[in-house]
Short mmCIF file of C-alpha atoms and ligand atoms in Angstrom, two decimals:
data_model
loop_
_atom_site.label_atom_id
_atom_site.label_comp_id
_atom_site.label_asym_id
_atom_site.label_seq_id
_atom_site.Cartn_x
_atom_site.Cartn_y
_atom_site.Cartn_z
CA UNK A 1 71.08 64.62 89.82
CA UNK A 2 68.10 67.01 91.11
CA UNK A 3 68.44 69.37 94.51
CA UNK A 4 67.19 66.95 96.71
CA UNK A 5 70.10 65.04 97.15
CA UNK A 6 72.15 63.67 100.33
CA UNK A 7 75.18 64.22 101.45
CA UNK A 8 75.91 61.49 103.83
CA UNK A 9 73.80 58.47 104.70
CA UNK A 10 73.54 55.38 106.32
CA UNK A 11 72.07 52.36 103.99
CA UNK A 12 72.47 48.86 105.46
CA UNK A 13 75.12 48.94 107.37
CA UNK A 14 77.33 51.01 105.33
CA UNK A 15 78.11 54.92 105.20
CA UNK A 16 77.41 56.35 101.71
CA UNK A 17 78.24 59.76 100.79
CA UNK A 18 78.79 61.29 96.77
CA UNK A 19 82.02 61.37 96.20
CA UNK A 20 82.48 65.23 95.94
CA UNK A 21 85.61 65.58 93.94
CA UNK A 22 83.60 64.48 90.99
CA UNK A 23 80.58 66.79 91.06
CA UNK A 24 79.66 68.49 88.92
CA UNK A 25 80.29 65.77 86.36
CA UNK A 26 79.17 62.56 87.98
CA UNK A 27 77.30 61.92 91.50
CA UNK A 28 78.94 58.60 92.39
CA UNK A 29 77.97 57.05 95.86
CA UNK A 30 80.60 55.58 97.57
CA UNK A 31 80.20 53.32 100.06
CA UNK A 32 82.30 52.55 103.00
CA UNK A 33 82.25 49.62 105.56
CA UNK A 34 85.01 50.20 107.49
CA UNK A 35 86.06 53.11 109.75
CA UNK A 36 89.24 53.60 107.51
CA UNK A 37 87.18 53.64 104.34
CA UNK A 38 85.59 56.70 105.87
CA UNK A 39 88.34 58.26 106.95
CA UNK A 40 89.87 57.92 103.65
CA UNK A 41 86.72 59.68 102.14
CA UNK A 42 87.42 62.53 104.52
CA UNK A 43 91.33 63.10 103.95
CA UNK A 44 90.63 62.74 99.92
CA UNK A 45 87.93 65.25 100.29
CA UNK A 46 85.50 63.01 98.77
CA UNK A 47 83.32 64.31 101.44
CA UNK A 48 84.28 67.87 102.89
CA UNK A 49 82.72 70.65 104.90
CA UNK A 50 83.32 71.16 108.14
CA UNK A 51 79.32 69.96 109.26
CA UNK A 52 79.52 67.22 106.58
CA UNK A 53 82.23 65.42 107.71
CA UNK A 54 81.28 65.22 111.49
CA UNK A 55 78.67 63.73 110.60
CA UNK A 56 80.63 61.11 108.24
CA UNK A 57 82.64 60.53 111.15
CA UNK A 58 79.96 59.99 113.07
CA UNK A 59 78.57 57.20 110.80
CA UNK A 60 82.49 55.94 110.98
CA UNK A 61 82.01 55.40 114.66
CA UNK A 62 78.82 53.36 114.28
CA UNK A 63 80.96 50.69 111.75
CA UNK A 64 83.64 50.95 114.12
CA UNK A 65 81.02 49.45 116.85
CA UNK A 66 79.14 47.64 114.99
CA UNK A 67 82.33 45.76 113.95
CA UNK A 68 83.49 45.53 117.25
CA UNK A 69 80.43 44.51 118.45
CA UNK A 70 80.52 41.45 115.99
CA UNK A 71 83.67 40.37 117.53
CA UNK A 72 82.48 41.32 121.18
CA UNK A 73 81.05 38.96 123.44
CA UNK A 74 79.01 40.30 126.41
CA UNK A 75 81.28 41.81 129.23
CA UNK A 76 83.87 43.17 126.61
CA UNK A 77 82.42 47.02 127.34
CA UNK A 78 86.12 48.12 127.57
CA UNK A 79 87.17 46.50 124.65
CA UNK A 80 84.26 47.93 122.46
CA UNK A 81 85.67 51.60 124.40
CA UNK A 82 88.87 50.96 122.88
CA UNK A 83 88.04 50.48 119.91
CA UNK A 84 85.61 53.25 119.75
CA UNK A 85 88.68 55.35 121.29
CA UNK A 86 90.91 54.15 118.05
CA UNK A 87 88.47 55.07 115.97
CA UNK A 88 88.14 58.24 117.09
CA UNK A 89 91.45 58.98 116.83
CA UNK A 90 91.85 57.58 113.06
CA UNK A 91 88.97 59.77 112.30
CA UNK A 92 89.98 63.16 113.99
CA UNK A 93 93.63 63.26 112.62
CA UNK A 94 91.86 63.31 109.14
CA UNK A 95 91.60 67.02 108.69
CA UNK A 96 93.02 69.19 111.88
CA UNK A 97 90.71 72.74 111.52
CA UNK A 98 87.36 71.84 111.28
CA UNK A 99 86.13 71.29 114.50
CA UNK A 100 83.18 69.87 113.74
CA UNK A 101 84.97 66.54 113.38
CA UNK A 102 86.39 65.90 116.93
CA UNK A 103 83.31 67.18 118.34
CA UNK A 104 81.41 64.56 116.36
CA UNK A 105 83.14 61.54 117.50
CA UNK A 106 83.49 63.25 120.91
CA UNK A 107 79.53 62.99 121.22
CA UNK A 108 79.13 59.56 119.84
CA UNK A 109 81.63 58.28 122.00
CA UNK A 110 80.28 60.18 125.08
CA UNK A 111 76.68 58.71 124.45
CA UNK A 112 78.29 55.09 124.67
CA UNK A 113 80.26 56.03 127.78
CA UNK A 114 76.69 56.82 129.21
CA UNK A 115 75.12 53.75 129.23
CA UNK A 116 75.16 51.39 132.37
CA UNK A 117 76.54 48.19 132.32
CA UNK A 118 75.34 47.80 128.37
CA UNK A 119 75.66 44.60 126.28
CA UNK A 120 78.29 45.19 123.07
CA UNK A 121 74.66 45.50 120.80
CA UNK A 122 73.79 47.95 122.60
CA UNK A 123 76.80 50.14 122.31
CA UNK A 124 76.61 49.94 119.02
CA UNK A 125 73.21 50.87 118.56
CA UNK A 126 73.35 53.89 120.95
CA UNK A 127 76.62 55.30 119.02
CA UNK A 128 74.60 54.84 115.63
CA UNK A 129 71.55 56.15 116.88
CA UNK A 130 73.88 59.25 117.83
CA UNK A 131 75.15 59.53 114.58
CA UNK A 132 71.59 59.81 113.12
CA UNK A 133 70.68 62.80 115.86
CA UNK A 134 73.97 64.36 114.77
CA UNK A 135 72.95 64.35 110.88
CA UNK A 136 68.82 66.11 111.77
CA UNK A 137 69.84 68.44 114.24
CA UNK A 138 72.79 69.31 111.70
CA UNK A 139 69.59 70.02 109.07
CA UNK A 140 67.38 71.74 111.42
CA UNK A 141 70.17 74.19 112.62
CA UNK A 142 70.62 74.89 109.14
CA UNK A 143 67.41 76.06 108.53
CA UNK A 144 67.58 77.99 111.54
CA UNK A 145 70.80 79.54 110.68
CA UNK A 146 68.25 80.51 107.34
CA UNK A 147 65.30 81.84 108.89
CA UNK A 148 67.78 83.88 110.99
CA UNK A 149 70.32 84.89 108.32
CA UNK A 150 67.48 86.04 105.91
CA UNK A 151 67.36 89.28 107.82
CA UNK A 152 70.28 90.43 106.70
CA UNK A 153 70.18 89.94 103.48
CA UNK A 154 70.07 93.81 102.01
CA UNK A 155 66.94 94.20 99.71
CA UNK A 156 69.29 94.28 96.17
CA UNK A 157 70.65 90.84 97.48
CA UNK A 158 73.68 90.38 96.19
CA UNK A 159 75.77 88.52 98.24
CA UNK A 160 79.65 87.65 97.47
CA UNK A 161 80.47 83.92 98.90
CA UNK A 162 83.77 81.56 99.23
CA UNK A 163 84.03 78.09 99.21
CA UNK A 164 80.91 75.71 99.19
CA UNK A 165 79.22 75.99 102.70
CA UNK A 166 75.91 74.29 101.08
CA UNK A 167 74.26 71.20 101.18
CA UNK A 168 77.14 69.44 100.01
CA UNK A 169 79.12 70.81 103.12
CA UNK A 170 76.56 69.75 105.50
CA UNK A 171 73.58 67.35 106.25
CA UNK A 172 71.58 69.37 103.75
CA UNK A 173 70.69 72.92 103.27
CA UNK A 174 74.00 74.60 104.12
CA UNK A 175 74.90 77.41 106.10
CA UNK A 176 76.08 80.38 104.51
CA UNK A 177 73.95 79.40 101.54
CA UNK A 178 71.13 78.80 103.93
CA UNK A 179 70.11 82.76 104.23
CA UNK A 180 70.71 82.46 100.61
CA UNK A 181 68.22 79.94 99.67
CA UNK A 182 65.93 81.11 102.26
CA UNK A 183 65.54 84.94 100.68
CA UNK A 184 64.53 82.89 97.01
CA UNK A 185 62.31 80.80 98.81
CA UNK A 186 61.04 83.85 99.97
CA UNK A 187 60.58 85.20 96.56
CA UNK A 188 63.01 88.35 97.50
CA UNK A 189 65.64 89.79 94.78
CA UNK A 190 68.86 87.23 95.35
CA UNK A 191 72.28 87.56 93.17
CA UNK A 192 75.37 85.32 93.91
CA UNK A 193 78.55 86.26 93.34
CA UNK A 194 80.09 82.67 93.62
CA UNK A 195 84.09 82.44 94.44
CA UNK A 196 85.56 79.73 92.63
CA UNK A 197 88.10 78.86 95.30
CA UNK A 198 91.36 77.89 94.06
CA UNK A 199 92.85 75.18 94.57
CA UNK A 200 90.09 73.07 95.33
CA UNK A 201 87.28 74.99 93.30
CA UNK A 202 84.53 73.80 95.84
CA UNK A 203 83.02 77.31 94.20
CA UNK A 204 83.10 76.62 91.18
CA UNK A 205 81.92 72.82 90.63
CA UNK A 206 79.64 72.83 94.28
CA UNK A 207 78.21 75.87 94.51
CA UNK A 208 77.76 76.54 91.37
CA UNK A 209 75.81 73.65 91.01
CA UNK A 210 73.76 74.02 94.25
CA UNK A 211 72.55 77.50 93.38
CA UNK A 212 71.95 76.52 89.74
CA UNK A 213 69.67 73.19 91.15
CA UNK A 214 67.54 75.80 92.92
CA UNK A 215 67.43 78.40 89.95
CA UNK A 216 69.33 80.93 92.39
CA UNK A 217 70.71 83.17 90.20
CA UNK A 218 74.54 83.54 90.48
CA UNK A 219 77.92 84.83 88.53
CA UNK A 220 80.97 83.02 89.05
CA UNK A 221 83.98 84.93 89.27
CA UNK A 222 87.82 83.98 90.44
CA UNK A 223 88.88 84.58 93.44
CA UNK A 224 91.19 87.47 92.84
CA UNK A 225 87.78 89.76 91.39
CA UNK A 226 86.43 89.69 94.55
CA UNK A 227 88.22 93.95 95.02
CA UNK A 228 87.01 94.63 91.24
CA UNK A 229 83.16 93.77 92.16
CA UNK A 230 82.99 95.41 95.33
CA UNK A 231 84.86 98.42 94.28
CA UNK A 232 82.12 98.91 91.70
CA UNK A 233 79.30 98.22 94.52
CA UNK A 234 78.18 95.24 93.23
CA UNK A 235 78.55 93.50 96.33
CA UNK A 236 76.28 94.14 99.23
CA UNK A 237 77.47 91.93 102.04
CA UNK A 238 79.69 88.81 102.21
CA UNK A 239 78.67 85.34 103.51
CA UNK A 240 80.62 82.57 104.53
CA UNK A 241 80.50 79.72 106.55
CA UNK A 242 83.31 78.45 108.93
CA UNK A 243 85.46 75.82 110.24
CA UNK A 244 86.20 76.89 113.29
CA UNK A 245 84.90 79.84 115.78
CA UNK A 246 86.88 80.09 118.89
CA UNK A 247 86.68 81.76 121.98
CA UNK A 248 87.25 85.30 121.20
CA UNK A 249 85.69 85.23 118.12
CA UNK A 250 88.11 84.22 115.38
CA UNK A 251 87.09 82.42 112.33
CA UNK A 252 89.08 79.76 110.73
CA UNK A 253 87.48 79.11 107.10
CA UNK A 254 88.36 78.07 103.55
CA UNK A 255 91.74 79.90 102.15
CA UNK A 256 90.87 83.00 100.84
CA UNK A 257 88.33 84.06 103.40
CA UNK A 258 90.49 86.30 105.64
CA UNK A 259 90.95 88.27 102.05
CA UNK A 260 87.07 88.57 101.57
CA UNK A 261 87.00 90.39 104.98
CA UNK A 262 89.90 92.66 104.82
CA UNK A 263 88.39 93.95 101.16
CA UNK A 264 84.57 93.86 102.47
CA UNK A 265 85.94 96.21 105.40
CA UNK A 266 87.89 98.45 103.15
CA UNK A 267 84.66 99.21 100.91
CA UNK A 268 82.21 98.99 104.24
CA UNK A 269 80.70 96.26 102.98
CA UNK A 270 79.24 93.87 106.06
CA UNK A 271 80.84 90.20 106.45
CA UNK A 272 78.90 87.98 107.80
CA UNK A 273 79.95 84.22 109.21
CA UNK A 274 76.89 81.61 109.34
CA UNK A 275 77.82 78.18 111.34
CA UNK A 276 76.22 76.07 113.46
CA UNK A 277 77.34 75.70 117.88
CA UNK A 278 78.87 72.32 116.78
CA UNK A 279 81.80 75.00 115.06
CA UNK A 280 82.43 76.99 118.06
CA UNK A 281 85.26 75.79 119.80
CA UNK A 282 85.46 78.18 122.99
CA UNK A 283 88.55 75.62 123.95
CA UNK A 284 90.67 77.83 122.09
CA UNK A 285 90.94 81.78 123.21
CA UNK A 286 92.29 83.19 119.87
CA UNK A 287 92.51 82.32 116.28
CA UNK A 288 96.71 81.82 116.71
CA UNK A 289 95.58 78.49 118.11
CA UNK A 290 93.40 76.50 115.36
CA UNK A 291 95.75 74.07 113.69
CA UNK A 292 95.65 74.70 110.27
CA UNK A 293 95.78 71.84 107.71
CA UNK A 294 98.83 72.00 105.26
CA UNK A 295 97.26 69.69 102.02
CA UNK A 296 99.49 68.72 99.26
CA UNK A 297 100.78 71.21 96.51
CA UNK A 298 100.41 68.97 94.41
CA UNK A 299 96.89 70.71 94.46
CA UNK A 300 98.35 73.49 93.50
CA UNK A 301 100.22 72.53 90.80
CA UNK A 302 97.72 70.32 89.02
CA UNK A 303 94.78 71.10 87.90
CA UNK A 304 92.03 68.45 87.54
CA UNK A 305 95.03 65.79 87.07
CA UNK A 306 97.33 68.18 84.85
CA UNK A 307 100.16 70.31 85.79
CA UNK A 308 99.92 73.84 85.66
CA UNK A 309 103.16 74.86 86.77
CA UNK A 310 106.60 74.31 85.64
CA UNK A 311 108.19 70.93 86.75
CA UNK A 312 109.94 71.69 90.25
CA UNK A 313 108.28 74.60 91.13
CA UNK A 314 107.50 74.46 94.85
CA UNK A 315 103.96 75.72 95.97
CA UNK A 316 101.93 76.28 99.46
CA UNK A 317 98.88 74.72 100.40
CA UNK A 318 97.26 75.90 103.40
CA UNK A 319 93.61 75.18 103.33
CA UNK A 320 92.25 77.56 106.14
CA UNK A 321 93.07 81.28 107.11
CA UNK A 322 91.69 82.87 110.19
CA UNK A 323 90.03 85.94 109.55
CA UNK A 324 90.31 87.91 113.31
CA UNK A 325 86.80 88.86 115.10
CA UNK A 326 87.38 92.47 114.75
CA UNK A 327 86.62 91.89 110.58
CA UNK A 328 83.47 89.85 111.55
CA UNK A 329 80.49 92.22 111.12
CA UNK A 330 78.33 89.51 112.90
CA UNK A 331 77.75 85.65 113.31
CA UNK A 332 74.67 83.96 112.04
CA UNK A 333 74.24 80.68 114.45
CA UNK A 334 71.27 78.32 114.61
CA UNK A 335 69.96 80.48 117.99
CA UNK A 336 70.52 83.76 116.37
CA UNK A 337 72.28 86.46 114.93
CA UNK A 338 75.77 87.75 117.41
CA UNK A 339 76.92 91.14 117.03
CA UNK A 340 80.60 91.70 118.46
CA UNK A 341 81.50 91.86 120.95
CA UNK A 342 81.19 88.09 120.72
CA UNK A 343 83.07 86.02 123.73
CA UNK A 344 80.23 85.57 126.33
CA UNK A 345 77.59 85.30 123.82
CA UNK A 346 79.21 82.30 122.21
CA UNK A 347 80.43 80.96 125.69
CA UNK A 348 76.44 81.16 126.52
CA UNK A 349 75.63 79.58 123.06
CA UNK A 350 78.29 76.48 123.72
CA UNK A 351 77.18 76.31 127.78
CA UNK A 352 73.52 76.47 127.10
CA UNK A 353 73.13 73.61 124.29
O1 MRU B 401 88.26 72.10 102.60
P1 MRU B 401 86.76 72.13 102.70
O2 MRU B 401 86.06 72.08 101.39
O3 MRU B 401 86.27 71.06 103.65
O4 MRU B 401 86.46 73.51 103.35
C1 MRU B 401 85.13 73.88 103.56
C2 MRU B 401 84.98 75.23 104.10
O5 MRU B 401 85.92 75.94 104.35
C3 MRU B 401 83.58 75.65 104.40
O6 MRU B 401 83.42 77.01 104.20
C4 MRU B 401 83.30 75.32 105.87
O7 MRU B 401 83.61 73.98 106.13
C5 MRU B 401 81.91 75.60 106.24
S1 MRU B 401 80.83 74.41 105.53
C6 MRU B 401 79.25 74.65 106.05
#
């Protein structure tokens, strides 16, 4: 499998997307064509990323029309609502923090409620056309959040990151790994230090891989050497993307991430959060809101399928802290780079797109 792959895709009348969990081993396409096939893929993590899997749900709203259109006969505009309104609801209670999924389905679903008087076709056209705006504008903001992010990368360039906010996490091109990719595009010095985020080890197997496609140099190290590197200076700023940014600031993202920042303030090392407006959720005041998903720990306790821990050993699974604004040293978003303090910039950023 080269770098230029996709994430998610539509292919005659079906959502495909690579079934994650088995990168770096395998890229297997799965294809699903039904709404509940897709939100399986999201709840199994076969696709994952906050950006990624709005725009899977997206896609999951154009079967659920295009279904419902089948059945439909001209006139049934509220039924093909309700089902649209079912789907969206399947869909959302997949995975509860990143906000990038309600907001998704909220859009698609809003673009149908626009249209006058339309024939069932034509809803399901205009919520599949939706999803396809959804899935470029996810790449081009992404590339912006690059060309903006590169400025901060410090001229050693060697960057400490958590989770997998790359391609794989979004319609292409990723967004903490966007400044990233951007600075060796550039040709400037670039040195990953690559988390390799327990339990789900999206650092190890995804970005690992991503970086290694583009011949981005990069050192993988557990998550609990983070302190050791940065101690020694190794580390000149931290990048990470995000699941949800809310009102005041607040950054829900991958476990582990709310760690990062309370070590990269204690050895003055800047922390930086790249995510697109579709993240910001200004809904919310504080980070004591977001919902945070609790996933099996069973994912804990296994490892690739085997147990790691004793039989009846309880373990913890929450897979999201929220790291408060005053950590945040500054957001990178598709319009620009926010210094703190951040509430009516990202009220302005929301309001004005
Ligand atoms: O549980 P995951 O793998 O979906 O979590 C992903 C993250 O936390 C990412 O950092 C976040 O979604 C940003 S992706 C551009």
């Amino acid at each position: 499998m080269n770098s230029a792959f996709r994430t998610v895709w539509w292919e005659a009348g079906q959502v495909c997307l690579i079934d994650q969990r088995l990168l770096p081993d395998e890229a297997i396409v799965v294809r699903c064509t039904t709404v509940e096939e897709v939100a399986h893929a999201i709840r199994t993590m076969q696709i994952r990323g906050a950006p990624a899997i709005g725009c899977a749900a997206a896609y999951g709203m154009a079967l659920a029309a295009h279904r419902a259109a089948r059945e439909a006969t001209d006139g049934d505009q509220q039924r093909m609502y309700d089902h649209l309104t079912a789907a969206k609801m399947i869909l959302d209670s997949q995975r509860p923090t990143a906000v990038n999924l309600s907001w998704a389905t909220k859009r698609v679903l809003e673009a149908a409620r626009r249209l006058i008087n339309p024939s069932p076709e034509a809803i399901a056209h205009t919520v599949l056309e939706e999803a396809h705006a959804i899935l470029a504008e996810d790449l081009a903001m992404c590339h912006a959040i690059g060309r903006h992010g590169v400025t901060l990368i410090p001229p050693r360039g060697h960057v400490l990151t958590h989770c997998n906010a790359g391609g794989l996490a979004t319609a292409g091109y990723g967004t903490a790994l966007a400044p990233i990719r951007k600075a060796h595009e550039q040709g400037r010095p670039i040195h990953v230090y690559v988390d390799e985020t327990r339990p789900f080890l999206q650092g190890a197997r995804l970005t690992a891989w991503e970086l290694q496609q583009e011949r981005i140099p990069l050192t993988l190290i557990t998550d609990n050497m983070a302190g050791y590197f940065m101690k020694r200076g190794e580390i000149d700023c931290v990048i990470v993307g995000a699941d949800r940014i809310v009102a005041n600031g607040d950054v829900a993202n991958k476990i582990g991430t709310y760690s990062l920042a309370v070590l990269a303030h204690a050895h003055g090392i800047p922390f930086y959060v790249a995510a697109p407006s579709s993240t910001i959720d200004i809904s919310l005041p504080n980070g004591d809101a977001i919902p945070i998903e609790e996933r099996s720990p069973d994912e804990v306790t296994t490892c690739f399928g085997r147990r790691i821990a004793p039989e009846g050993v309880t373990a913890a699974h929450p897979a999201f802290d929220v790291t408060p604004s005053r950590l945040v040293t500054a957001l990178i978003t598709e319009r620009g780079v926010i210094y703190p303090p951040f509430g009516d910039q990202l009220r302005q950023l929301v309001v004005g797109s």
